[in-house]
Short mmCIF file of C-alpha atoms in Angstrom, two decimals:
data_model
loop_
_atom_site.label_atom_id
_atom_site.label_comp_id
_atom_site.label_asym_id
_atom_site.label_seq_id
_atom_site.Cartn_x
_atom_site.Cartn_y
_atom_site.Cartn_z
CA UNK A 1 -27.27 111.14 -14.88
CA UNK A 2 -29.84 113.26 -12.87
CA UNK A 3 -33.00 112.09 -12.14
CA UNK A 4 -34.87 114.82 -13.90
CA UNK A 5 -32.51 113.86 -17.29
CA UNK A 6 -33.56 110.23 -16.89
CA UNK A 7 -37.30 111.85 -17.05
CA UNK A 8 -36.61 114.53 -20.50
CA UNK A 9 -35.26 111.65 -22.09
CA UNK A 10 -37.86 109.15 -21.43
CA UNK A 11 -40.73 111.60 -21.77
CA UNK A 12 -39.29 112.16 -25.82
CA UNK A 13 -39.01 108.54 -26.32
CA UNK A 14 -42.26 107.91 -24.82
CA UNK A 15 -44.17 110.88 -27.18
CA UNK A 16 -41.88 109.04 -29.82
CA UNK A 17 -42.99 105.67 -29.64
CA UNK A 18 -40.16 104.16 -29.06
CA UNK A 19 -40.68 103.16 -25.36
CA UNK A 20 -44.01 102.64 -23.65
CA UNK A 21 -45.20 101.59 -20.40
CA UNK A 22 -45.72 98.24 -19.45
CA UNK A 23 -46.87 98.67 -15.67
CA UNK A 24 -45.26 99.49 -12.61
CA UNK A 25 -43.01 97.41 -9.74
CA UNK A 26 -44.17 96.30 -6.48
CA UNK A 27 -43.73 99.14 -3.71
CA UNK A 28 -41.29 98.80 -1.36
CA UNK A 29 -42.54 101.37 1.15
CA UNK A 30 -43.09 104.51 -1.14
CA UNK A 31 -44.23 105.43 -5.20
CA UNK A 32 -44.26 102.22 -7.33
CA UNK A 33 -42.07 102.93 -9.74
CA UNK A 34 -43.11 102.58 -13.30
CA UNK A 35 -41.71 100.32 -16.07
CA UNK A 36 -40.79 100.98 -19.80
CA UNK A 37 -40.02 98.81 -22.78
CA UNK A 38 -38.33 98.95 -25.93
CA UNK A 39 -42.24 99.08 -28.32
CA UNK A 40 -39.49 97.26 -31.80
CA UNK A 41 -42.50 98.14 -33.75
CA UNK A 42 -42.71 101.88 -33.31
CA UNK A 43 -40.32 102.32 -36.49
CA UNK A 44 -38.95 100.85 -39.31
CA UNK A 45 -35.33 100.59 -41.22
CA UNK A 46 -34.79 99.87 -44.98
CA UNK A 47 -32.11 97.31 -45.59
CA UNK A 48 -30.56 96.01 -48.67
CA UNK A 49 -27.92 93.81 -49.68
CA UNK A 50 -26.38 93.84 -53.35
CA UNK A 51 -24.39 90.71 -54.48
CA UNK A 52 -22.97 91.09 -58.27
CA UNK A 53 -25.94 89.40 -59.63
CA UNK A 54 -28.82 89.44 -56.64
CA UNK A 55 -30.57 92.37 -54.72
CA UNK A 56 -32.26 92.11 -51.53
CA UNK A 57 -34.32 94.92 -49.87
CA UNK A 58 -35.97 94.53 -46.16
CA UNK A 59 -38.46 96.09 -43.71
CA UNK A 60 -37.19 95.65 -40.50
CA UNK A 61 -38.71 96.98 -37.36
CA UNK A 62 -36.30 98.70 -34.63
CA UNK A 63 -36.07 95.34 -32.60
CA UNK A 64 -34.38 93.83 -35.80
CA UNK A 65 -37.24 91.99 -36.89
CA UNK A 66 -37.41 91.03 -40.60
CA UNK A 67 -41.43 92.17 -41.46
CA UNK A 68 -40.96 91.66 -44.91
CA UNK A 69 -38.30 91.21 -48.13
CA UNK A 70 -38.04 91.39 -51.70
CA UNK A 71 -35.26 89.21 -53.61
CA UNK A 72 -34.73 89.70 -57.02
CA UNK A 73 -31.38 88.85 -59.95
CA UNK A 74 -29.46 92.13 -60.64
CA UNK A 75 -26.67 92.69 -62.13
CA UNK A 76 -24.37 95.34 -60.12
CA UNK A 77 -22.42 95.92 -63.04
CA UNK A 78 -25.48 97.88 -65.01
CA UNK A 79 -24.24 101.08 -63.03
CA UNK A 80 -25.40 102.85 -59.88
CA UNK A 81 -27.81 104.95 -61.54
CA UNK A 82 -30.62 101.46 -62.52
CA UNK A 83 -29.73 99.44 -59.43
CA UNK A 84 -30.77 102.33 -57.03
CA UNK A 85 -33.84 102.80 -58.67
CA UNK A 86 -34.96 99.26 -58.55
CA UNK A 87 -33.95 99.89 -54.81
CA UNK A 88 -35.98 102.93 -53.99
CA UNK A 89 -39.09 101.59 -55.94
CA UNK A 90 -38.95 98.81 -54.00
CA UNK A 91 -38.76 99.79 -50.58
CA UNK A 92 -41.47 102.64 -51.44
CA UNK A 93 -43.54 99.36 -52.43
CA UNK A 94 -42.45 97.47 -49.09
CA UNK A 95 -43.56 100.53 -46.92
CA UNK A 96 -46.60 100.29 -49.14
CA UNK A 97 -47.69 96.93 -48.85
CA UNK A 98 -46.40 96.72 -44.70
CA UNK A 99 -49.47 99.92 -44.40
CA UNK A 100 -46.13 102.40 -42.82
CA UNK A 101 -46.21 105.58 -43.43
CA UNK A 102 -43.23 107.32 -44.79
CA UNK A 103 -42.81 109.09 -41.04
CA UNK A 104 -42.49 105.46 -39.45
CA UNK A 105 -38.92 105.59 -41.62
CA UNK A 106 -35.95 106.25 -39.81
CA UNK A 107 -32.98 105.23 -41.70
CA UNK A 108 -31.31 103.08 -44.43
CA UNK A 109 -28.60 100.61 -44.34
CA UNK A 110 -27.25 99.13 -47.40
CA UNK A 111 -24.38 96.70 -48.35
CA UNK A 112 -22.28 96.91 -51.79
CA UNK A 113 -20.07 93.74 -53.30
CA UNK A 114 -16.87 96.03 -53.13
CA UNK A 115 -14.47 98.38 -51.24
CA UNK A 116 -16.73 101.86 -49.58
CA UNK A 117 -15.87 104.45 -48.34
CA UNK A 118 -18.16 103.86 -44.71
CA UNK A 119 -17.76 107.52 -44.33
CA UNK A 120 -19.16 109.18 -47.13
CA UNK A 121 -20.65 105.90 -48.48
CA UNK A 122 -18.71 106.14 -51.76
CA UNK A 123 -17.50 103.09 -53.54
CA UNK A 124 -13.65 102.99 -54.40
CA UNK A 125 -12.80 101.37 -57.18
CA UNK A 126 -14.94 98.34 -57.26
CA UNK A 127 -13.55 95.73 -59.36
CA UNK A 128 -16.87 94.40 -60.13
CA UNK A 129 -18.88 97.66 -59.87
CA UNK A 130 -17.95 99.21 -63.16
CA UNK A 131 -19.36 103.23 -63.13
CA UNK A 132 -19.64 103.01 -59.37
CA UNK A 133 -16.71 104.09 -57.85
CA UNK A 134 -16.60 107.64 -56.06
CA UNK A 135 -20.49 107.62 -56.65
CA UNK A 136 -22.47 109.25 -53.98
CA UNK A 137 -24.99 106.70 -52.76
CA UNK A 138 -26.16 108.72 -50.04
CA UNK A 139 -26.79 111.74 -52.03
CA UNK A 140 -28.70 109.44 -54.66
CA UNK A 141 -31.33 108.06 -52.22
CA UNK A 142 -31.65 110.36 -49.58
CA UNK A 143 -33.86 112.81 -51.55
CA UNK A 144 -36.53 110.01 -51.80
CA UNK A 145 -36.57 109.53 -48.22
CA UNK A 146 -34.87 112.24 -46.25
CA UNK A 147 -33.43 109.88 -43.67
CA UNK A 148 -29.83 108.90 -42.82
CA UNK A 149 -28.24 106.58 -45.79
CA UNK A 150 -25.57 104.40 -44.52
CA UNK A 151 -23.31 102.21 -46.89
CA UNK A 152 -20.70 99.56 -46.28
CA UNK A 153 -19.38 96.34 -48.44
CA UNK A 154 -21.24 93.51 -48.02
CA UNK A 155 -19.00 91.74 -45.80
CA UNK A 156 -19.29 93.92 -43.35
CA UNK A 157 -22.85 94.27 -42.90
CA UNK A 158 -22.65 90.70 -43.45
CA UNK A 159 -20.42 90.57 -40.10
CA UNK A 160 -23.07 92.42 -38.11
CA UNK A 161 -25.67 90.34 -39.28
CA UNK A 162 -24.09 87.09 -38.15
CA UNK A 163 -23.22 88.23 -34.91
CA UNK A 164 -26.63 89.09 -34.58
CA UNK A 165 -27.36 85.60 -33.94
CA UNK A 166 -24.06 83.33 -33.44
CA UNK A 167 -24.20 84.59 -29.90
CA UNK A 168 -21.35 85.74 -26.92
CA UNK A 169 -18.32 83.93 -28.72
CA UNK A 170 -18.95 86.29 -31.78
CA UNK A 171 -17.76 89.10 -29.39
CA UNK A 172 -14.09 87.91 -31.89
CA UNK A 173 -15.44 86.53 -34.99
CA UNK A 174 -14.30 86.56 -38.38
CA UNK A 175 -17.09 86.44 -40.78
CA UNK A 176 -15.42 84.99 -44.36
CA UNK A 177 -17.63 85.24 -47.35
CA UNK A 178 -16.46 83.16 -50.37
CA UNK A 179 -18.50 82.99 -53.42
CA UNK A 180 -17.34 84.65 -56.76
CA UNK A 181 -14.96 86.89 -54.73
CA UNK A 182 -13.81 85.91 -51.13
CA UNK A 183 -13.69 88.83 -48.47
CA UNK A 184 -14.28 88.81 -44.36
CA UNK A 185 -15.84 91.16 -41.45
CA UNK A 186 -13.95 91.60 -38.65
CA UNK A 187 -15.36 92.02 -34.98
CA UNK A 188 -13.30 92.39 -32.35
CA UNK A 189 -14.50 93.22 -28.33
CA UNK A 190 -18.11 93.21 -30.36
CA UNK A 191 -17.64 96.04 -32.49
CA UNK A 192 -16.89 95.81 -36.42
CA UNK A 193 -13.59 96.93 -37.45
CA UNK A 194 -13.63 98.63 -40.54
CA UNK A 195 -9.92 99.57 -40.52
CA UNK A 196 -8.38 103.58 -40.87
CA UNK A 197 -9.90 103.84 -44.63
CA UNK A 198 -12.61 101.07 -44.69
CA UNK A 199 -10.55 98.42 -46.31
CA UNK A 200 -10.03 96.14 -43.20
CA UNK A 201 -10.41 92.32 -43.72
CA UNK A 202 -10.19 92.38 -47.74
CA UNK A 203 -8.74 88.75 -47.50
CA UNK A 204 -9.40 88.05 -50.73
CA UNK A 205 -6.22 89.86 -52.29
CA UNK A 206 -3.75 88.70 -49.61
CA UNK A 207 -1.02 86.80 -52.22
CA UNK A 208 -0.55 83.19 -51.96
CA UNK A 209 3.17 82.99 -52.64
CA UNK A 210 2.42 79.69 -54.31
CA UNK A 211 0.24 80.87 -57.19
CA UNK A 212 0.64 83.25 -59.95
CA UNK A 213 -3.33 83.52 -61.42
CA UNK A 214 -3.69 86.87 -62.27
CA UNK A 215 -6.54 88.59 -60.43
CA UNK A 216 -9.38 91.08 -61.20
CA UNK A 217 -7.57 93.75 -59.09
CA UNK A 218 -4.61 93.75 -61.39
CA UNK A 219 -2.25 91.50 -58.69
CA UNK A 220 -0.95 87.94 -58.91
CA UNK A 221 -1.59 85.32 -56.51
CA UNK A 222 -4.19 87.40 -54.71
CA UNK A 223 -6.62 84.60 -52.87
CA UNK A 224 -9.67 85.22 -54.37
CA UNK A 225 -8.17 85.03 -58.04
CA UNK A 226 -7.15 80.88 -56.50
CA UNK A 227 -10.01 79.90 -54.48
CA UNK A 228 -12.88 82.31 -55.46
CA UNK A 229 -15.69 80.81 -57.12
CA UNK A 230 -14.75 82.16 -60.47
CA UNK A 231 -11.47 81.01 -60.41
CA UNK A 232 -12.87 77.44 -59.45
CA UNK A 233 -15.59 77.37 -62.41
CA UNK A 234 -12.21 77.76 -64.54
CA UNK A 235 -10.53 75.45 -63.13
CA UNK A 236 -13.39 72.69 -63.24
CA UNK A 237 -14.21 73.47 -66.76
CA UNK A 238 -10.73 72.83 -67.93
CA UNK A 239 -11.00 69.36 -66.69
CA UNK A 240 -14.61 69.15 -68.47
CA UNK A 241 -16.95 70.07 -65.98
CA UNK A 242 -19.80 72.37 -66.95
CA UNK A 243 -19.40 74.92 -64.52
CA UNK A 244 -19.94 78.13 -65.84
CA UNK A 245 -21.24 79.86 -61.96
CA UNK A 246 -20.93 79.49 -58.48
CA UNK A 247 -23.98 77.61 -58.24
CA UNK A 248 -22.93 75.20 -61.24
CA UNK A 249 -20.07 74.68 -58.71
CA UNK A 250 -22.23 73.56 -55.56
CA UNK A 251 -24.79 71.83 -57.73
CA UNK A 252 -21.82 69.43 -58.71
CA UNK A 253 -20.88 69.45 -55.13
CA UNK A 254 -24.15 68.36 -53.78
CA UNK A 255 -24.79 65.60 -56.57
CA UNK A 256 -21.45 63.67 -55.52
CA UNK A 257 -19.59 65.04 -58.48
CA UNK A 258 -16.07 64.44 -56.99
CA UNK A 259 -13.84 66.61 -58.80
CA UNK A 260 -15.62 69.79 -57.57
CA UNK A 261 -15.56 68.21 -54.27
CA UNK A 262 -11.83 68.13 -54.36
CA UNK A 263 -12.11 71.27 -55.99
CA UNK A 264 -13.75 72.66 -52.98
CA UNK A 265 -11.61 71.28 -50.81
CA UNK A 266 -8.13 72.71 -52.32
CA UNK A 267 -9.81 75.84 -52.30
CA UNK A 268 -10.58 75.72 -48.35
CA UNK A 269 -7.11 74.50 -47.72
CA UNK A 270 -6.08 77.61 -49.82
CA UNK A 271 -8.09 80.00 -47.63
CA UNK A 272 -6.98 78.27 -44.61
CA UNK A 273 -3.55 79.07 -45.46
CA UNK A 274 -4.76 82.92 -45.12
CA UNK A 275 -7.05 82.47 -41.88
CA UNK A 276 -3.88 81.04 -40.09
CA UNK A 277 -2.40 84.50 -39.97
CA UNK A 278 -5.14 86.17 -39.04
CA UNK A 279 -5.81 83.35 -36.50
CA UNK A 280 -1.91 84.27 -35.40
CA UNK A 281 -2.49 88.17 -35.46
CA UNK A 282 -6.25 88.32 -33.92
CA UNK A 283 -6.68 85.55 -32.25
CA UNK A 284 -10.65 84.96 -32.74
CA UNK A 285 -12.85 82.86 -31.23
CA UNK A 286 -15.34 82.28 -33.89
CA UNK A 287 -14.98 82.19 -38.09
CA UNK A 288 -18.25 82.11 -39.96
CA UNK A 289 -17.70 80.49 -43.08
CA UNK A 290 -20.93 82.44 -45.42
CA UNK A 291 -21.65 83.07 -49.04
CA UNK A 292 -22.92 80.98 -52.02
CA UNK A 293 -19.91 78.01 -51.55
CA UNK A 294 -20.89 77.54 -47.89
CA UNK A 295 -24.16 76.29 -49.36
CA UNK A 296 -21.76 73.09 -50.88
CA UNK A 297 -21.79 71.10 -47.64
CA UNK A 298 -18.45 70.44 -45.14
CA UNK A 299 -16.06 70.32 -47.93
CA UNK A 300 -15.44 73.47 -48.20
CA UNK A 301 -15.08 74.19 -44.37
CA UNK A 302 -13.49 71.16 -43.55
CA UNK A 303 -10.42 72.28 -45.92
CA UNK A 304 -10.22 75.84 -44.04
CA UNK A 305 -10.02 73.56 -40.55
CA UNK A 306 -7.05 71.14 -41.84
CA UNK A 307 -4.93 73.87 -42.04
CA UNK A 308 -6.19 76.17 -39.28
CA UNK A 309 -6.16 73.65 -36.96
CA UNK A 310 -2.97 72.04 -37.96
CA UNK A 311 -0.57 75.12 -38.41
CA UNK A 312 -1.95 77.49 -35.46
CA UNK A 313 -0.74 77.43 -32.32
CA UNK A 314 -2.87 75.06 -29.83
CA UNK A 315 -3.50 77.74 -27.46
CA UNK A 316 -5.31 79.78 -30.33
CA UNK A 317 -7.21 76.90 -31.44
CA UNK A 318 -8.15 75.75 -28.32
CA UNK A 319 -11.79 77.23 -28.16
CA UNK A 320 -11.60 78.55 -31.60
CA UNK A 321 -14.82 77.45 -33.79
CA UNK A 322 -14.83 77.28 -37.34
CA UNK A 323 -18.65 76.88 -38.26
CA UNK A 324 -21.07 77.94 -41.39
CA UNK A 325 -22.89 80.88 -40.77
CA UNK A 326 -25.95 80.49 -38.59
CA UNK A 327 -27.25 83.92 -40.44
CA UNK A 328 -26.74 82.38 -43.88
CA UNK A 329 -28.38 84.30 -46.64
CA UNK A 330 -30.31 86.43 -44.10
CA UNK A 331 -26.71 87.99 -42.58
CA UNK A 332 -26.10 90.71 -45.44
CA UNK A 333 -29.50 92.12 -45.47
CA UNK A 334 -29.75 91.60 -41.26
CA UNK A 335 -26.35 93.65 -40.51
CA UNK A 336 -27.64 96.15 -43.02
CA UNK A 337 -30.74 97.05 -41.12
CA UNK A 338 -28.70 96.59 -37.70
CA UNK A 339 -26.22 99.40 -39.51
CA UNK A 340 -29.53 101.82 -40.06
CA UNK A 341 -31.04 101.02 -36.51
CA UNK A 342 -27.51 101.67 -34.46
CA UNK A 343 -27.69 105.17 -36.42
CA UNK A 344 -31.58 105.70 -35.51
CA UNK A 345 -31.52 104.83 -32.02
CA UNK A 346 -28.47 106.66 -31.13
CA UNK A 347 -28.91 110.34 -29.48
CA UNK A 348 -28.49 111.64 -32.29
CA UNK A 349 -30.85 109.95 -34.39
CA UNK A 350 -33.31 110.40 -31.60
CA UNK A 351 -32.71 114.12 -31.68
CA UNK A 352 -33.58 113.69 -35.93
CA UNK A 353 -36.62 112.34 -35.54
CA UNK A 354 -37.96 114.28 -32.61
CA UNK A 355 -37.63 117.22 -35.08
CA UNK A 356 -39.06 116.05 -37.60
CA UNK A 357 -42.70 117.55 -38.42
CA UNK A 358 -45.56 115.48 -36.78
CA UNK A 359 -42.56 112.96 -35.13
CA UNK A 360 -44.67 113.18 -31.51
CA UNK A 361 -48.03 112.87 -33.28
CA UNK A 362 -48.25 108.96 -34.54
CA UNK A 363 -47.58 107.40 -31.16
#
């Protein structure tokens, strides 16, 4: 780029706020030249995270720092209409209570339990999601705001988030969420791979030729509908354990119960079954093991790694990591708000907010 590019460009970020000086270098013989820095506070991202029966909403500044968070039960299957609601009137009450103006907004990330459309930020046919499919989430909040809305399923953002913070071997990471369904995030050469329509990584309805349980999307033998946490309540009841939710499930796990420990483990040895062909066809480096039934201890993980391990090929195992989730519960709503600040920062997102009215005035 020219030099006198370089200067347009840094002159907008600098009236922006986005950069600002932080001194100069030591001459060498001519003008000293000066320095700039990413200023992470200059402007803010909503994020939120929607599990079927938990919302999450976030403040994060433009470094990716969480400033604050609101965590609350929902239940997802209510309808589009009551859960975005809760969601705008709480992150109007998080810019509130943070003192940021409105202006200090620059975009919106949000993750939904179910197939989207990352496009248009539709959901398609959510089996959990009744009323919400082909509903127009952007459309629905962007009015309040006037920023860019971006939507994805959970597991995605979920992805994002966790390689956030898991490091240079996430660069090929599978991020597999099992709780009451089971789905993954792909990332592959450090981007996320969402696949031609969106629906990459949907592990959860891959068939286990073994089984015949009839799942939620209308299939038999899909993975989730054998080792999801639903399916395992069922199961654990019917040998007369009270489990009626996934955390009735690692509650029993954690106090020694040993029938939902075995439980567990079947139920990684199921998904391992799975991961080995996508260890086979992608050859990661990393799978994050995240959701509710990662909270249950090893068991669960240490099922996925007797098969992985013992039916892949060494030279794909070799440096291959199967780990919880060093995100945890923090991923979903983390890769949400890395979703919104990707969009802000890039040129065109710059461009958006240098035109909006006062956008050079605050900083």
């Amino acid at each position: 780029m020219a030099r006198s590019t370089i200067a347009l460009r840094l002159d907008e970020l600098l009236s922006l706020g986005i950069v600002s000086p932080v001194g100069e270098t030591s001459s060498t013989g001519g003008r000293p030249s000066a320095l700039v820095a990413m200023n992470p506070g200059a402007r803010v991202v909503i994020a939120a995270q929607f599990g079927a029966t938990q919302g999450t909403v976030a403040l994060i500044d433009v470094g990716s720092t969480v400033i604050s968070e609101h965590k609350e039960t929902l239940d997802i299957g209510v309808g589009p209409v009551p859960v975005l609601n809760w969601f705008l009137d709480v992150a109007e009450r998080l810019l509130h209570e943070a003192g940021r103006p409105e202006s200090d907004l620059v975009a919106i990330g949000i993750g939904l339990p179910g197939p989207v459309e990352h496009e248009s930020g539709r959901p398609k046919n959510p089996p959990i999601m009744p009323g919400w499919h082909n509903f127009d989430v952007p459309a629905f909040v962007h009015p309040r705001f006037e920023v860019p809305v971006l939507v994805d399923n959970d597991v995605n953002v979920m992805a994002l988030g966790e390689r956030a913070v898991a490091g240079p071997e996430a660069d090929y990471m599978i991020l597999v969420k099992v709780s009451t369904g089971i789905g993954s995030g792909i990332i592959s050469e450090g981007q996320l791979q969402r696949g031609s329509r969106g629906t990459a990584g949907d592990l959860g309805h891959i068939q286990l030729v073994a089984h015949d349980a009839l799942c939620a999307c209308g299939n038999f033998g899909c993975l989730e509908a054998v080792a999801g946490g639903s399916a395992i309540a069922t199961k654990l009841r019917d040998q007369g354990l009270d489990t009626h939710s996934v955390q009735d499930i690692v509650t029993a796990a954690i106090s020694g119960n040993m029938l939902a420990i075995q439980a567990l483990r079947q139920a990684g040895r199921d998904i391992g079954e799975v991961l080995t062909t996508c260890v086979t066809l992608f050859n990661p480096s990393l799978i994050s093991i995240g959701g509710s039934l990662a909270n249950a201890g090893e068991h669960l993980i240490a099922g996925i790694r007797e098969v992985v391990y013992a039916r892949s090929k060494p030279i794909a195992t070799e440096h291959l990591s199967i780990n919880r989730s060093k995100a945890g519960e923090k991923a979903g709503v983390l890769g949400a708000g890395i979703m919104a600040i990707d969009c802000a920062l890039s040129p065109e997102g710059i461009n958006r907010m240098s035109e909006r009215p006062g956008a050079n005035a605050a900083l």
